[in-house]
Structures are given as C-alpha cells and as structure tokens.
C-alpha cells in the first residue's frame, strides 16, 4: 500500500476518534516552549494525526490552511509539498491533564533544513485584548517523539502572566479567556513571520487524554561518589547572622546546595532549622548568570561539584525568557536533609529536571543512585461537629460544624463556638478544642448546667369600665424567664354586649418572679332590647297556630325563614308571608305573618243500613207464655233423669 493511502486512512481514523471524543472545557491557557535541536536525517514512518497553526487567532484547532512547508532560509519551494484536510472535529482546546506528543515528519530526509533549532509550540492567553504567555517548558527531541504533560497544579492558582514585552501582569480571573494555538520560531521576529504560512505537525492519537493525572512529586536522592562540602546559610531564630556548616555523607560524598563562584559563596537558598531539625527554605535568591535560568526570583538549583572542579547543576527545565516570574511549574520545591544524620540530601521537583554542567564541557550527568516518586493523594473533605448539651445530654443549642480538609488546623475554643446560652452556665468540654482535622469522626461537646428557675404565674382578667368581671380569667403558668404572648385571639376575647377599650399590662414578654396580671378592659353596649313576633293565620285572619317571639337587642340580626319558624301545619298549605323574614331588630315592634290556606275536604254521603225484619212464629194458637212453661218442664225432667242415674250407680257399688 502506498504511503499516501496509509496516511489518508490513519488521518480518517483519527478524525473519527476525535469526533466522538467528549468536549473538554479549557481551564487555563499556557504557552509551552519545546526547545532543543531537532534530530533529522531519518524517515520516521507513518503518522496518526496532525496539528496546524491557523492563519487567524482562534481557539479552534483546525486542519484547514495546510499547505506548502518550505525552507526557512529562502522559502524555496523545491522541497515543498502540500496536503489539505477537514477541520479537527470535537477538539477545541488543550486542557490540564492532556498529553500532546509530537512525531516528526516523514519527509524530507534532513528535517533540520526545514525547522529551526529552537521550535516553540506555543499556548497563549488573551485577556482584554492583550496576549500573554505562561509556564514554558523545554523538551528535547532525542528520539523524534516527546510528550508534554499539561501542568495540573496551575488549576485554582493566581498566576503572573508575562506579556510579549516581558512585563508581568496579574490576572485575577481567567475563566472566560480563550486559547490560541500556534507554532512559533525563536529565530524569527513577529514581523518576519507576518504573512508566512505555518508549519504543519503530525500529532499522534494521544492528543486528547481525558484521564485525570495524579498529583505526583519526584524526590531525587542525590548520592554522587565525590568529595567536597555541603554549604548552606542557616538562619537561627535569635539572629540572622550567616553560619556555615559542613555535612559529610556516606563514602565522603557530598552535595553542594549553594552557589559557589570565584566571587564567593552567594547564597541560593536560606534555610531555617525547626524543632525537629528539619531544614526548609524560607526564601530564595537569584542565581548567578552562569545558570541556565538567569535573573530568576523564584528558582532554586542544586549543584554537585566533583573533586576535579567540574560542577553540575540540577535545575528547573524552564526557558530563559520566562525568568520564573510567578510561575510554579518545574520548580525545585524543597532541598533538605534526608534523615537526622544528614547522610543524604534530596530535592523535590514537580517535573523532570535537567542536569547540565556549568561550563557545558562535560558529557556525563550526576550519578543519581535513587529516584523516589511520591504520589500524594488529594486531601479529602472532612467535618468536625461541635455539640451543646446540658448535664443530662439533652441538646440545648444547634450543633456547629467545622468543615475543611484532612490535616487542616481547627480551633473551637473561641467565642464563635463557646456560646453564652440563656438559662445555662458553662460547665466543661469534652474533646480537643484545638487540633487537626482527620478522616475519623470528630466531636467536641460543650456541657452546660441549667440555671435554677422559679415558678411564675400570669393572670389575664376581663372587666368592664366599672371593674366588674365580664368573663372568666385565664392563667398562664410557667417559670421565670419563660416567654409569653397574650396578644393572640386566644386571650383577646370578643365578649357579647361589650366592645374592647384598652389593656393594662404588657401583652408579650418573659415571666417574672412576682405574680403579675394583664387586664383587658371593655365598654358595655347599651341594652336596647327588641322583639319580633311571628304569627300564623289562615286566609280569613284566624289564628291557626301559636305565635313565636324573637328576642334580642336593637341591631341584632334575625332570620325567621328557617323551618323553626316556617311551620308545616296539618290541614293547611303555606300561601305567603307578610313582613321581612330576614333583617335586624329595631326599636319598634316587628311582626312577620305566615298565611296559610285551609285544605279543601269533599264530604262523603253516609250509606243508611237496611232495617232488619223481625221474625214471626207460625200461628198455632199458643202464645209465648206457653213456650216458656214448656221449656221449664223439659229442663226439670232432664234433671230428674240425671239424679236417678246417679243413685243407681251408688247402689251398685
């Protein structure tokens, strides 16, 4: 397969991968200088993707405007070649944590014919129309591929930005600034670059790496097999006078920690000994001109001087023009003794350092026996709880929380936490009032004793202007200091026949030791009574039911339209009413009359019973007397027969 087809295929695959990659929001923009000679003379094979310097200032990485790459000397087109691609979809900026790897071009055979010795890959930032560059870092193209790790620790810090005139300016907020990605050339001025077409660089597919980077520090334990002295300036608490000392490590190997020039011992770092004998740098001095970073106010170097007089330095790998102003990348953060016997000196740096000889005539580096890499976990948030209880453990005030990170110092002995609680006196505490936050549960408890209290009674009275009680009193029982409030409807009563006039006493407050009262005083309403009579008549005016009377005061409302007054009368049907069935009583007598109509009843004619026919006996010539006599004789005969039968039965026995 031809190289062109392979390139096209790989570019297409890279575009596909980048198009589906999640968008990464920029945090801060940075300029990174990758200096050093470009190694050439070889073909570097196929590429994966490409990064371009756009013609216009833009925050978008693009594949457009890619064209002839020419020699710098005369811009000869004899070795020119061109390619054109679609925009880089899905990639808008380089954010902290990304890896950017530069892979040199496969053509031409001598790459240095087309590139300067000091190539810059620039991240810049624009704020209020001014362009600034920050945090540069050198990279060496020893094998054709280098990776730049975008510095994580710039997040959340206030940086000093350096503009194009090398002046510093503090920018407090950079939340809305945009990245400008471009390629620069140290040996050409901006005027020379104006109108020139940019170089194109192939970039591998690791351009976007969204995995979070751990916060790491490399500790370089320097144990060169040389002899000499460790020199430092120690500042004691009682004096700032220089005091010089010598520390000898194993095998008489030493590390020189300060500037050592023919002019004398210029102090690079000032150290102070704490209670544990640990050396830390409290301030940093400028390096000498012989250092790689000149006139740096915030840089520190570790030098190792061999017994033959050759001196090597472990230094920040930052570019000269940055001058270290306010930039916290790559700096050696601490140089101190490794253990109590000072057998080993070590230096902590955030990024890979360089080892360069001062006179640049040597060809070997410092003999580093051990490299220790520490991964520091991000401090975890934690919380300490301050409780307020009485001697029985009952909560008497809301808890307070001290929030922070593990290791943060706290102090809850102040007035913000030692509260004055009404009705209680402080007794004691449980737990450490001062210390450091941990990842364990921490509780500090303030314990209070309840103050003695006395009972108290408040009486609410209801009287008229003459002092007569017009409603039962109400009583509030509690303790001295308790809060009361009798301004509510529960206590300010509506009393019939009276209107509220005024009050004597305090409506709300706290109960006191002595008994006290609150009195509501009312005006009596004049007693103008009135009545309304409800009558019930038929259409002829005849009373058909007893009257009803409504009693009340003048002005009272009445309603006689209800079933209580509108009666259902048997034999009558309601017809109409005279007078107002709803209204108010007046001083004059009032009458409401319900008029009923008598129900009509149709009379029923009674049916006369038929007259019974008296029975008659046939004419026999005998009258009734003979019939009676006959009946008596018959009865007597029957009795004689019964008696005879009875006597016969007796004789047989």
PDB file of C-alpha atoms in Angstrom, residues 1-10:
ATOM      1  CA  UNK A   1       0.000   0.000   0.000  1.00  0.00           C
ATOM      2  CA  UNK A   2       1.306   3.430  -0.827  1.00  0.00           C
ATOM      3  CA  UNK A   3       2.236   5.795   1.980  1.00  0.00           C
ATOM      4  CA  UNK A   4      -0.299   8.368   0.866  1.00  0.00           C
ATOM      5  CA  UNK A   5      -3.150   5.897   1.215  1.00  0.00           C
ATOM      6  CA  UNK A   6      -1.866   4.773   4.604  1.00  0.00           C
ATOM      7  CA  UNK A   7      -1.669   8.400   5.724  1.00  0.00           C
ATOM      8  CA  UNK A   8      -5.170   9.134   4.479  1.00  0.00           C
ATOM      9  CA  UNK A   9      -6.545   6.060   6.211  1.00  0.00           C
ATOM     10  CA  UNK A  10      -4.867   6.898   9.525  1.00  0.00           C
TER      11      UNK A  10
END
